[in-house]
mmCIF file of N, CA and C in Angstrom:
data_model
loop_
_atom_site.group_PDB
_atom_site.id
_atom_site.type_symbol
_atom_site.label_atom_id
_atom_site.label_comp_id
_atom_site.label_asym_id
_atom_site.label_seq_id
_atom_site.Cartn_x
_atom_site.Cartn_y
_atom_site.Cartn_z
ATOM 1 N N MET A 56 -14.504 3.903 2.800
ATOM 2 C CA MET A 56 -15.474 3.293 1.947
ATOM 3 C C MET A 56 -14.776 2.255 1.087
ATOM 4 N N ILE A 57 -15.389 1.095 0.920
ATOM 5 C CA ILE A 57 -14.886 0.036 0.065
ATOM 6 C C ILE A 57 -15.690 0.065 -1.222
ATOM 7 N N LEU A 58 -15.036 -0.118 -2.344
ATOM 8 C CA LEU A 58 -15.732 -0.147 -3.619
ATOM 9 C C LEU A 58 -15.840 -1.580 -4.094
ATOM 10 N N VAL A 59 -17.030 -1.945 -4.542
ATOM 11 C CA VAL A 59 -17.274 -3.277 -5.057
ATOM 12 C C VAL A 59 -17.740 -3.146 -6.493
ATOM 13 N N THR A 60 -17.100 -3.884 -7.401
ATOM 14 C CA THR A 60 -17.512 -3.862 -8.800
ATOM 15 C C THR A 60 -18.399 -5.062 -9.044
ATOM 16 N N THR A 61 -19.516 -4.844 -9.686
ATOM 17 C CA THR A 61 -20.452 -5.919 -9.961
ATOM 18 C C THR A 61 -20.354 -6.346 -11.418
ATOM 19 N N ASP A 62 -20.577 -7.625 -11.679
ATOM 20 C CA ASP A 62 -20.529 -8.140 -13.036
ATOM 21 C C ASP A 62 -21.924 -8.431 -13.572
ATOM 22 N N ILE A 63 -22.939 -8.002 -12.887
ATOM 23 C CA ILE A 63 -24.305 -8.240 -13.330
ATOM 24 C C ILE A 63 -24.568 -7.401 -14.574
ATOM 25 N N ALA A 64 -25.007 -8.052 -15.642
ATOM 26 C CA ALA A 64 -25.187 -7.363 -16.923
ATOM 27 C C ALA A 64 -26.119 -6.168 -16.806
ATOM 28 N N SER A 65 -27.168 -6.288 -16.052
ATOM 29 C CA SER A 65 -28.119 -5.183 -15.934
ATOM 30 C C SER A 65 -27.532 -3.990 -15.191
ATOM 31 N N ALA A 66 -26.482 -4.214 -14.422
ATOM 32 C CA ALA A 66 -25.856 -3.118 -13.680
ATOM 33 C C ALA A 66 -24.751 -2.452 -14.500
ATOM 34 N N SER A 67 -24.453 -2.982 -15.657
ATOM 35 C CA SER A 67 -23.466 -2.415 -16.578
ATOM 36 C C SER A 67 -22.088 -2.241 -15.938
ATOM 37 N N ASN A 68 -21.714 -3.185 -15.067
ATOM 38 C CA ASN A 68 -20.391 -3.158 -14.429
ATOM 39 C C ASN A 68 -20.105 -1.854 -13.691
ATOM 40 N N ARG A 69 -21.100 -1.250 -13.080
ATOM 41 C CA ARG A 69 -20.891 -0.033 -12.292
ATOM 42 C C ARG A 69 -20.113 -0.366 -11.031
ATOM 43 N N THR A 70 -19.385 0.615 -10.527
ATOM 44 C CA THR A 70 -18.707 0.482 -9.244
ATOM 45 C C THR A 70 -19.616 1.080 -8.186
ATOM 46 N N LEU A 71 -19.966 0.260 -7.217
ATOM 47 C CA LEU A 71 -20.924 0.662 -6.196
ATOM 48 C C LEU A 71 -20.225 0.829 -4.857
ATOM 49 N N PRO A 72 -20.510 1.921 -4.117
ATOM 50 C CA PRO A 72 -19.902 2.074 -2.803
ATOM 51 C C PRO A 72 -20.571 1.161 -1.788
ATOM 52 N N VAL A 73 -19.766 0.572 -0.926
ATOM 53 C CA VAL A 73 -20.280 -0.238 0.166
ATOM 54 C C VAL A 73 -19.741 0.369 1.449
ATOM 55 N N ARG A 74 -20.601 0.745 2.352
ATOM 56 C CA ARG A 74 -20.177 1.387 3.589
ATOM 57 C C ARG A 74 -19.851 0.341 4.644
ATOM 58 N N GLN A 75 -18.792 0.613 5.412
ATOM 59 C CA GLN A 75 -18.452 -0.240 6.530
ATOM 60 C C GLN A 75 -19.490 -0.029 7.615
ATOM 61 N N SER A 76 -20.026 -1.113 8.181
ATOM 62 C CA SER A 76 -21.031 -0.980 9.220
ATOM 63 C C SER A 76 -20.418 -0.588 10.552
ATOM 64 N N GLN A 77 -19.170 -0.928 10.773
ATOM 65 C CA GLN A 77 -18.493 -0.560 12.006
ATOM 66 C C GLN A 77 -17.009 -0.381 11.722
ATOM 67 N N PRO A 78 -16.306 0.348 12.582
ATOM 68 C CA PRO A 78 -14.866 0.533 12.351
ATOM 69 C C PRO A 78 -14.133 -0.805 12.352
ATOM 70 N N ARG A 79 -13.123 -0.916 11.526
ATOM 71 C CA ARG A 79 -12.285 -2.116 11.485
ATOM 72 C C ARG A 79 -11.269 -2.022 12.620
ATOM 73 N N ALA A 80 -11.110 -3.116 13.349
ATOM 74 C CA ALA A 80 -10.170 -3.148 14.464
ATOM 75 C C ALA A 80 -8.780 -3.508 13.960
ATOM 76 N N VAL A 81 -7.798 -2.697 14.319
ATOM 77 C CA VAL A 81 -6.401 -2.956 13.983
ATOM 78 C C VAL A 81 -5.549 -2.692 15.216
ATOM 79 N N THR A 82 -4.389 -3.339 15.265
ATOM 80 C CA THR A 82 -3.424 -3.111 16.340
ATOM 81 C C THR A 82 -2.135 -2.632 15.706
ATOM 82 N N VAL A 83 -1.589 -1.532 16.218
ATOM 83 C CA VAL A 83 -0.339 -0.981 15.707
ATOM 84 C C VAL A 83 0.742 -1.173 16.761
ATOM 85 N N TYR A 84 1.796 -1.921 16.378
ATOM 86 C CA TYR A 84 2.976 -2.113 17.208
ATOM 87 C C TYR A 84 4.000 -1.064 16.806
ATOM 88 N N LYS A 85 4.510 -0.320 17.789
ATOM 89 C CA LYS A 85 5.424 0.772 17.476
ATOM 90 C C LYS A 85 6.345 1.042 18.651
ATOM 91 N N THR A 86 7.377 1.853 18.404
ATOM 92 C CA THR A 86 8.206 2.328 19.503
ATOM 93 C C THR A 86 7.522 3.569 20.083
ATOM 94 N N PRO A 87 7.723 3.856 21.351
ATOM 95 C CA PRO A 87 6.971 4.939 21.999
ATOM 96 C C PRO A 87 7.303 6.348 21.524
ATOM 97 N N THR A 88 8.436 6.554 20.870
ATOM 98 C CA THR A 88 8.871 7.908 20.549
ATOM 99 C C THR A 88 8.727 8.304 19.084
ATOM 100 N N CYS A 89 8.223 7.441 18.243
ATOM 101 C CA CYS A 89 8.181 7.715 16.799
ATOM 102 C C CYS A 89 7.018 8.644 16.432
ATOM 103 N N GLY A 90 7.345 9.802 15.859
ATOM 104 C CA GLY A 90 6.319 10.777 15.467
ATOM 105 C C GLY A 90 5.522 10.359 14.250
ATOM 106 N N CYS A 91 6.168 9.739 13.260
ATOM 107 C CA CYS A 91 5.406 9.360 12.061
ATOM 108 C C CYS A 91 4.452 8.212 12.364
ATOM 109 N N CYS A 92 4.773 7.388 13.372
ATOM 110 C CA CYS A 92 3.833 6.335 13.785
ATOM 111 C C CYS A 92 2.557 6.969 14.342
ATOM 112 N N LYS A 93 2.725 8.016 15.128
ATOM 113 C CA LYS A 93 1.565 8.729 15.670
ATOM 114 C C LYS A 93 0.739 9.333 14.544
ATOM 115 N N ASN A 94 1.410 9.864 13.527
ATOM 116 C CA ASN A 94 0.699 10.419 12.364
ATOM 117 C C ASN A 94 -0.061 9.330 11.612
ATOM 118 N N TYR A 95 0.547 8.160 11.467
ATOM 119 C CA TYR A 95 -0.110 7.052 10.766
ATOM 120 C C TYR A 95 -1.339 6.575 11.539
ATOM 121 N N ILE A 96 -1.223 6.508 12.854
ATOM 122 C CA ILE A 96 -2.366 6.108 13.689
ATOM 123 C C ILE A 96 -3.500 7.122 13.545
ATOM 124 N N ALA A 97 -3.172 8.404 13.522
ATOM 125 C CA ALA A 97 -4.198 9.441 13.322
ATOM 126 C C ALA A 97 -4.856 9.277 11.948
ATOM 127 N N TYR A 98 -4.062 8.946 10.934
ATOM 128 C CA TYR A 98 -4.583 8.697 9.588
ATOM 129 C C TYR A 98 -5.575 7.529 9.598
ATOM 130 N N LEU A 99 -5.196 6.415 10.245
ATOM 131 C CA LEU A 99 -6.095 5.257 10.309
ATOM 132 C C LEU A 99 -7.393 5.602 11.034
ATOM 133 N N ARG A 100 -7.280 6.339 12.124
ATOM 134 C CA ARG A 100 -8.491 6.726 12.867
ATOM 135 C C ARG A 100 -9.388 7.632 12.022
ATOM 136 N N ALA A 101 -8.795 8.526 11.233
ATOM 137 C CA ALA A 101 -9.571 9.393 10.343
ATOM 138 C C ALA A 101 -10.283 8.575 9.260
ATOM 139 N N LYS A 102 -9.726 7.416 8.931
ATOM 140 C CA LYS A 102 -10.329 6.522 7.939
ATOM 141 C C LYS A 102 -11.267 5.513 8.594
ATOM 142 N N LYS A 103 -11.611 5.754 9.848
ATOM 143 C CA LYS A 103 -12.600 4.988 10.608
ATOM 144 C C LYS A 103 -12.125 3.604 11.053
ATOM 145 N N TYR A 104 -10.821 3.467 11.275
ATOM 146 C CA TYR A 104 -10.297 2.248 11.881
ATOM 147 C C TYR A 104 -10.288 2.420 13.395
ATOM 148 N N ASN A 105 -10.588 1.358 14.117
ATOM 149 C CA ASN A 105 -10.519 1.338 15.569
ATOM 150 C C ASN A 105 -9.118 0.837 15.925
ATOM 151 N N VAL A 106 -8.245 1.752 16.355
ATOM 152 C CA VAL A 106 -6.824 1.453 16.512
ATOM 153 C C VAL A 106 -6.460 1.221 17.978
ATOM 154 N N THR A 107 -5.785 0.112 18.224
ATOM 155 C CA THR A 107 -5.146 -0.153 19.506
ATOM 156 C C THR A 107 -3.652 0.035 19.303
ATOM 157 N N GLU A 108 -3.031 0.855 20.157
ATOM 158 C CA GLU A 108 -1.590 1.111 20.076
ATOM 159 C C GLU A 108 -0.868 0.268 21.116
ATOM 160 N N LEU A 109 0.198 -0.420 20.699
ATOM 161 C CA LEU A 109 1.039 -1.159 21.631
ATOM 162 C C LEU A 109 2.476 -0.703 21.446
ATOM 163 N N ASN A 110 3.048 -0.143 22.496
ATOM 164 C CA ASN A 110 4.433 0.335 22.464
ATOM 165 C C ASN A 110 5.391 -0.777 22.866
ATOM 166 N N PHE A 111 6.469 -0.889 22.111
ATOM 167 C CA PHE A 111 7.516 -1.865 22.381
ATOM 168 C C PHE A 111 8.854 -1.160 22.343
ATOM 169 N N GLU A 112 9.779 -1.627 23.128
ATOM 170 C CA GLU A 112 11.161 -1.180 22.986
ATOM 171 C C GLU A 112 11.722 -1.869 21.749
ATOM 172 N N GLU A 113 12.821 -1.374 21.236
ATOM 173 C CA GLU A 113 13.370 -1.831 19.952
ATOM 174 C C GLU A 113 13.534 -3.351 19.866
ATOM 175 N N LYS A 114 14.101 -3.976 20.886
ATOM 176 C CA LYS A 114 14.353 -5.416 20.838
ATOM 177 C C LYS A 114 13.049 -6.218 20.743
ATOM 178 N N GLY A 115 12.087 -5.915 21.579
ATOM 179 C CA GLY A 115 10.809 -6.625 21.556
ATOM 180 C C GLY A 115 10.022 -6.362 20.288
ATOM 181 N N TYR A 116 10.200 -5.168 19.763
ATOM 182 C CA TYR A 116 9.514 -4.751 18.549
ATOM 183 C C TYR A 116 9.991 -5.566 17.344
ATOM 184 N N LYS A 117 11.306 -5.718 17.195
ATOM 185 C CA LYS A 117 11.863 -6.506 16.087
ATOM 186 C C LYS A 117 11.457 -7.976 16.207
ATOM 187 N N ALA A 118 11.445 -8.500 17.416
ATOM 188 C CA ALA A 118 11.032 -9.887 17.629
ATOM 189 C C ALA A 118 9.568 -10.086 17.216
ATOM 190 N N ARG A 119 8.722 -9.127 17.534
ATOM 191 C CA ARG A 119 7.304 -9.199 17.162
ATOM 192 C C ARG A 119 7.158 -9.249 15.640
ATOM 193 N N LYS A 120 7.934 -8.450 14.930
ATOM 194 C CA LYS A 120 7.892 -8.450 13.460
ATOM 195 C C LYS A 120 8.239 -9.831 12.899
ATOM 196 N N ARG A 121 9.294 -10.465 13.451
ATOM 197 C CA ARG A 121 9.698 -11.775 12.938
ATOM 198 C C ARG A 121 8.613 -12.811 13.207
ATOM 199 N N ILE A 122 7.981 -12.743 14.378
ATOM 200 C CA ILE A 122 6.892 -13.672 14.709
ATOM 201 C C ILE A 122 5.743 -13.515 13.720
ATOM 202 N N LEU A 123 5.446 -12.282 13.332
ATOM 203 C CA LEU A 123 4.349 -12.017 12.390
ATOM 204 C C LEU A 123 4.700 -12.384 10.950
ATOM 205 N N GLY A 124 5.983 -12.593 10.666
ATOM 206 C CA GLY A 124 6.402 -12.958 9.316
ATOM 207 C C GLY A 124 6.901 -11.817 8.470
ATOM 208 N N VAL A 125 7.179 -10.661 9.091
ATOM 209 C CA VAL A 125 7.701 -9.519 8.345
ATOM 210 C C VAL A 125 9.181 -9.765 8.061
ATOM 211 N N PRO A 126 9.589 -9.826 6.785
ATOM 212 C CA PRO A 126 11.009 -9.981 6.483
ATOM 213 C C PRO A 126 11.785 -8.727 6.911
ATOM 214 N N ALA A 127 12.997 -8.909 7.391
ATOM 215 C CA ALA A 127 13.817 -7.779 7.826
ATOM 216 C C ALA A 127 14.008 -6.761 6.704
ATOM 217 N N SER A 128 14.024 -7.215 5.464
ATOM 218 C CA SER A 128 14.216 -6.310 4.323
ATOM 219 C C SER A 128 13.058 -5.337 4.140
ATOM 220 N N LEU A 129 11.921 -5.611 4.757
ATOM 221 C CA LEU A 129 10.744 -4.735 4.643
ATOM 222 C C LEU A 129 10.467 -3.951 5.917
ATOM 223 N N ASP A 130 11.335 -4.078 6.935
ATOM 224 C CA ASP A 130 11.099 -3.403 8.214
ATOM 225 C C ASP A 130 10.825 -1.914 8.032
ATOM 226 N N SER A 131 9.844 -1.448 8.775
ATOM 227 C CA SER A 131 9.520 -0.031 8.842
ATOM 228 C C SER A 131 9.431 0.339 10.311
ATOM 229 N N CYS A 132 8.929 1.520 10.591
ATOM 230 C CA CYS A 132 8.894 1.999 11.973
ATOM 231 C C CYS A 132 7.699 1.468 12.768
ATOM 232 N N HIS A 133 6.719 0.879 12.122
ATOM 233 C CA HIS A 133 5.597 0.300 12.849
ATOM 234 C C HIS A 133 4.997 -0.848 12.040
ATOM 235 N N THR A 134 4.311 -1.724 12.751
ATOM 236 C CA THR A 134 3.645 -2.869 12.146
ATOM 237 C C THR A 134 2.205 -2.877 12.621
ATOM 238 N N THR A 135 1.292 -2.976 11.685
ATOM 239 C CA THR A 135 -0.129 -3.041 11.997
ATOM 240 C C THR A 135 -0.615 -4.461 11.760
ATOM 241 N N VAL A 136 -1.473 -4.939 12.638
ATOM 242 C CA VAL A 136 -2.054 -6.264 12.494
ATOM 243 C C VAL A 136 -3.548 -6.095 12.264
ATOM 244 N N VAL A 137 -4.065 -6.769 11.227
ATOM 245 C CA VAL A 137 -5.483 -6.667 10.873
ATOM 246 C C VAL A 137 -6.117 -8.053 10.827
ATOM 247 N N GLU A 138 -7.441 -8.067 10.787
ATOM 248 C CA GLU A 138 -8.207 -9.313 10.675
ATOM 249 C C GLU A 138 -7.864 -10.291 11.794
ATOM 250 N N GLY A 139 -7.837 -9.771 13.015
ATOM 251 C CA GLY A 139 -7.599 -10.620 14.172
ATOM 252 C C GLY A 139 -6.229 -11.272 14.194
ATOM 253 N N GLY A 140 -5.264 -10.659 13.524
ATOM 254 C CA GLY A 140 -3.910 -11.199 13.498
ATOM 255 C C GLY A 140 -3.613 -12.044 12.277
ATOM 256 N N ASN A 141 -4.551 -12.151 11.357
ATOM 257 C CA ASN A 141 -4.329 -12.959 10.159
ATOM 258 C C ASN A 141 -3.349 -12.330 9.179
ATOM 259 N N TYR A 142 -3.189 -11.005 9.219
ATOM 260 C CA TYR A 142 -2.310 -10.303 8.286
ATOM 261 C C TYR A 142 -1.518 -9.224 9.010
ATOM 262 N N PHE A 143 -0.271 -9.013 8.546
ATOM 263 C CA PHE A 143 0.459 -7.835 8.983
ATOM 264 C C PHE A 143 0.393 -6.788 7.878
ATOM 265 N N VAL A 144 0.490 -5.528 8.280
ATOM 266 C CA VAL A 144 0.584 -4.392 7.368
ATOM 267 C C VAL A 144 1.800 -3.601 7.853
ATOM 268 N N GLU A 145 2.890 -3.659 7.088
ATOM 269 C CA GLU A 145 4.156 -3.081 7.526
ATOM 270 C C GLU A 145 4.362 -1.700 6.924
ATOM 271 N N GLY A 146 4.524 -0.701 7.787
ATOM 272 C CA GLY A 146 4.840 0.644 7.326
ATOM 273 C C GLY A 146 3.622 1.499 7.024
ATOM 274 N N HIS A 147 3.846 2.488 6.190
ATOM 275 C CA HIS A 147 2.863 3.535 5.908
ATOM 276 C C HIS A 147 1.952 3.163 4.735
ATOM 277 N N VAL A 148 1.281 2.055 4.853
ATOM 278 C CA VAL A 148 0.441 1.520 3.789
ATOM 279 C C VAL A 148 -0.872 2.302 3.723
ATOM 280 N N PRO A 149 -1.267 2.790 2.536
ATOM 281 C CA PRO A 149 -2.540 3.500 2.397
ATOM 282 C C PRO A 149 -3.741 2.589 2.708
ATOM 283 N N TYR A 150 -4.812 3.203 3.181
ATOM 284 C CA TYR A 150 -5.994 2.442 3.582
ATOM 285 C C TYR A 150 -6.603 1.663 2.418
ATOM 286 N N GLU A 151 -6.444 2.133 1.191
ATOM 287 C CA GLU A 151 -7.006 1.415 0.038
ATOM 288 C C GLU A 151 -6.408 0.009 -0.063
ATOM 289 N N ALA A 152 -5.122 -0.108 0.211
ATOM 290 C CA ALA A 152 -4.469 -1.416 0.174
ATOM 291 C C ALA A 152 -4.928 -2.289 1.337
ATOM 292 N N ILE A 153 -5.110 -1.681 2.508
ATOM 293 C CA ILE A 153 -5.583 -2.443 3.671
ATOM 294 C C ILE A 153 -7.008 -2.951 3.410
ATOM 295 N N ASN A 154 -7.865 -2.085 2.899
ATOM 296 C CA ASN A 154 -9.238 -2.508 2.606
ATOM 297 C C ASN A 154 -9.267 -3.629 1.575
ATOM 298 N N LYS A 155 -8.402 -3.551 0.556
ATOM 299 C CA LYS A 155 -8.332 -4.609 -0.454
ATOM 300 C C LYS A 155 -7.881 -5.917 0.194
ATOM 301 N N LEU A 156 -6.889 -5.849 1.064
ATOM 302 C CA LEU A 156 -6.400 -7.031 1.771
ATOM 303 C C LEU A 156 -7.526 -7.692 2.562
ATOM 304 N N ILE A 157 -8.267 -6.885 3.297
ATOM 305 C CA ILE A 157 -9.352 -7.409 4.130
ATOM 306 C C ILE A 157 -10.482 -7.972 3.267
ATOM 307 N N ALA A 158 -10.806 -7.294 2.181
ATOM 308 C CA ALA A 158 -11.905 -7.745 1.315
ATOM 309 C C ALA A 158 -11.543 -9.009 0.533
ATOM 310 N N ASP A 159 -10.306 -9.054 -0.001
ATOM 311 C CA ASP A 159 -9.902 -10.172 -0.863
ATOM 312 C C ASP A 159 -9.468 -11.406 -0.086
ATOM 313 N N LYS A 160 -8.967 -11.212 1.135
ATOM 314 C CA LYS A 160 -8.475 -12.311 1.973
ATOM 315 C C LYS A 160 -7.528 -13.253 1.212
ATOM 316 N N PRO A 161 -6.457 -12.691 0.630
ATOM 317 C CA PRO A 161 -5.517 -13.543 -0.099
ATOM 318 C C PRO A 161 -4.754 -14.470 0.840
ATOM 319 N N LYS A 162 -4.206 -15.507 0.303
ATOM 320 C CA LYS A 162 -3.437 -16.475 1.099
ATOM 321 C C LYS A 162 -1.978 -16.014 1.182
ATOM 322 N N ILE A 163 -1.765 -14.944 1.968
ATOM 323 C CA ILE A 163 -0.447 -14.361 2.179
ATOM 324 C C ILE A 163 -0.291 -14.039 3.661
ATOM 325 N N ARG A 164 0.932 -13.679 4.070
ATOM 326 C CA ARG A 164 1.175 -13.288 5.470
ATOM 327 C C ARG A 164 0.823 -11.836 5.709
ATOM 328 N N GLY A 165 1.107 -10.980 4.693
ATOM 329 C CA GLY A 165 0.812 -9.573 4.883
ATOM 330 C C GLY A 165 1.330 -8.729 3.740
ATOM 331 N N ILE A 166 1.219 -7.395 3.942
ATOM 332 C CA ILE A 166 1.629 -6.431 2.927
ATOM 333 C C ILE A 166 2.525 -5.368 3.546
ATOM 334 N N SER A 167 3.281 -4.679 2.676
ATOM 335 C CA SER A 167 4.216 -3.660 3.140
ATOM 336 C C SER A 167 4.383 -2.582 2.080
ATOM 337 N N LEU A 168 4.607 -1.363 2.544
ATOM 338 C CA LEU A 168 5.037 -0.275 1.667
ATOM 339 C C LEU A 168 6.456 0.083 2.122
ATOM 340 N N PRO A 169 7.458 -0.534 1.499
ATOM 341 C CA PRO A 169 8.844 -0.355 1.960
ATOM 342 C C PRO A 169 9.367 1.068 1.772
ATOM 343 N N GLY A 170 10.273 1.449 2.650
ATOM 344 C CA GLY A 170 11.035 2.672 2.465
ATOM 345 C C GLY A 170 10.440 3.960 2.993
ATOM 346 N N MET A 171 9.301 3.923 3.616
ATOM 347 C CA MET A 171 8.683 5.144 4.158
ATOM 348 C C MET A 171 8.651 6.270 3.121
ATOM 349 N N PRO A 172 8.013 6.055 1.967
ATOM 350 C CA PRO A 172 8.057 7.043 0.883
ATOM 351 C C PRO A 172 7.371 8.365 1.228
ATOM 352 N N SER A 173 7.851 9.430 0.607
ATOM 353 C CA SER A 173 7.250 10.761 0.770
ATOM 354 C C SER A 173 5.766 10.702 0.431
ATOM 355 N N ALA A 174 4.977 11.408 1.218
ATOM 356 C CA ALA A 174 3.537 11.559 1.032
ATOM 357 C C ALA A 174 2.742 10.285 1.290
ATOM 358 N N SER A 175 3.391 9.218 1.751
ATOM 359 C CA SER A 175 2.607 8.057 2.186
ATOM 360 C C SER A 175 1.931 8.448 3.502
ATOM 361 N N PRO A 176 0.858 7.771 3.887
ATOM 362 C CA PRO A 176 0.131 8.166 5.093
ATOM 363 C C PRO A 176 1.044 8.282 6.320
ATOM 364 N N GLY A 177 1.041 9.456 6.929
ATOM 365 C CA GLY A 177 1.862 9.722 8.100
ATOM 366 C C GLY A 177 3.202 10.348 7.787
ATOM 367 N N MET A 178 3.534 10.446 6.500
ATOM 368 C CA MET A 178 4.826 11.006 6.090
ATOM 369 C C MET A 178 4.605 12.348 5.395
ATOM 370 N N PRO A 179 5.550 13.271 5.572
ATOM 371 C CA PRO A 179 5.416 14.598 4.956
ATOM 372 C C PRO A 179 5.850 14.607 3.490
ATOM 373 N N SER A 180 5.702 15.763 2.886
ATOM 374 C CA SER A 180 6.191 16.071 1.544
ATOM 375 C C SER A 180 5.245 15.572 0.460
ATOM 376 N N GLY A 181 5.625 15.804 -0.785
ATOM 377 C CA GLY A 181 4.781 15.446 -1.916
ATOM 378 C C GLY A 181 5.125 14.077 -2.467
ATOM 379 N N LYS A 182 4.164 13.473 -3.116
ATOM 380 C CA LYS A 182 4.346 12.157 -3.715
ATOM 381 C C LYS A 182 5.257 12.279 -4.933
ATOM 382 N N THR A 183 6.309 11.475 -4.967
ATOM 383 C CA THR A 183 7.279 11.556 -6.053
ATOM 384 C C THR A 183 7.228 10.359 -6.998
ATOM 385 N N ALA A 184 6.530 9.292 -6.594
ATOM 386 C CA ALA A 184 6.435 8.083 -7.416
ATOM 387 C C ALA A 184 5.233 7.274 -6.950
ATOM 388 N N PRO A 185 4.762 6.357 -7.780
ATOM 389 C CA PRO A 185 3.668 5.486 -7.332
ATOM 390 C C PRO A 185 4.090 4.682 -6.099
ATOM 391 N N PHE A 186 3.129 4.362 -5.265
ATOM 392 C CA PHE A 186 3.382 3.513 -4.102
ATOM 393 C C PHE A 186 3.315 2.056 -4.549
ATOM 394 N N LEU A 187 4.402 1.326 -4.357
ATOM 395 C CA LEU A 187 4.468 -0.089 -4.723
ATOM 396 C C LEU A 187 4.304 -0.918 -3.458
ATOM 397 N N VAL A 188 3.081 -1.373 -3.229
ATOM 398 C CA VAL A 188 2.771 -2.164 -2.042
ATOM 399 C C VAL A 188 3.166 -3.609 -2.335
ATOM 400 N N LYS A 189 3.988 -4.164 -1.457
ATOM 401 C CA LYS A 189 4.488 -5.532 -1.622
ATOM 402 C C LYS A 189 3.667 -6.505 -0.794
ATOM 403 N N GLN A 190 3.638 -7.756 -1.214
ATOM 404 C CA GLN A 190 3.004 -8.821 -0.441
ATOM 405 C C GLN A 190 4.062 -9.846 -0.059
ATOM 406 N N VAL A 191 3.820 -10.550 1.043
ATOM 407 C CA VAL A 191 4.729 -11.580 1.514
ATOM 408 C C VAL A 191 3.933 -12.880 1.605
ATOM 409 N N SER A 192 4.381 -13.885 0.863
ATOM 410 C CA SER A 192 3.709 -15.189 0.878
ATOM 411 C C SER A 192 4.024 -15.917 2.180
ATOM 412 N N HIS A 193 3.338 -17.019 2.403
ATOM 413 C CA HIS A 193 3.580 -17.808 3.614
ATOM 414 C C HIS A 193 4.971 -18.430 3.633
ATOM 415 N N ASP A 194 5.609 -18.573 2.467
ATOM 416 C CA ASP A 194 6.983 -19.094 2.448
ATOM 417 C C ASP A 194 8.020 -17.970 2.342
ATOM 418 N N GLY A 195 7.586 -16.701 2.547
ATOM 419 C CA GLY A 195 8.502 -15.577 2.638
ATOM 420 C C GLY A 195 8.861 -14.902 1.334
ATOM 421 N N VAL A 196 8.232 -15.283 0.235
ATOM 422 C CA VAL A 196 8.514 -14.665 -1.058
ATOM 423 C C VAL A 196 7.829 -13.302 -1.122
ATOM 424 N N VAL A 197 8.594 -12.262 -1.516
ATOM 425 C CA VAL A 197 8.079 -10.895 -1.622
ATOM 426 C C VAL A 197 7.807 -10.607 -3.095
ATOM 427 N N SER A 198 6.605 -10.068 -3.382
ATOM 428 C CA SER A 198 6.239 -9.704 -4.752
ATOM 429 C C SER A 198 5.295 -8.500 -4.703
ATOM 430 N N LEU A 199 4.993 -7.956 -5.867
ATOM 431 C CA LEU A 199 4.101 -6.799 -5.942
ATOM 432 C C LEU A 199 2.669 -7.214 -5.622
ATOM 433 N N TYR A 200 2.016 -6.440 -4.750
ATOM 434 C CA TYR A 200 0.611 -6.664 -4.400
ATOM 435 C C TYR A 200 -0.283 -5.649 -5.105
ATOM 436 N N LEU A 201 0.110 -4.361 -5.069
ATOM 437 C CA LEU A 201 -0.750 -3.303 -5.571
ATOM 438 C C LEU A 201 0.084 -2.058 -5.820
ATOM 439 N N THR A 202 -0.255 -1.331 -6.885
ATOM 440 C CA THR A 202 0.371 -0.043 -7.158
ATOM 441 C C THR A 202 -0.668 1.046 -6.960
ATOM 442 N N LEU A 203 -0.335 2.053 -6.144
ATOM 443 C CA LEU A 203 -1.254 3.168 -5.894
ATOM 444 C C LEU A 203 -0.585 4.486 -6.263
#
């Protein structure tokens, strides 16, 4: 579910739920043997994303990341492509950040949750710190996108 905040005075700035009419299509590039990638794909499907999985060997996988604009410093075990290839989503990024990316359509290459943190989608254990989702500009500058 995506939340939309309205500024109409009569609505008193309530947050209104907006339902997705159909699953969002995403493509996940991954290596064939990674277990947490499989967990992340299951997480996306549970959140009503229509997921296409593409397996790559390590060399082809890294090349795909560079083509998409993922800096090596943000590399994770899988890369998701959303909005018909307009954005990359690197790593175990929560769906709230993906939905915000799709709704806001910022002028960036993509987003990442570096480091495969505990309790991020597809990862085990408890959450130990806020998730700092990074954004990558078209000129490769990395900055904070969202804290969850």
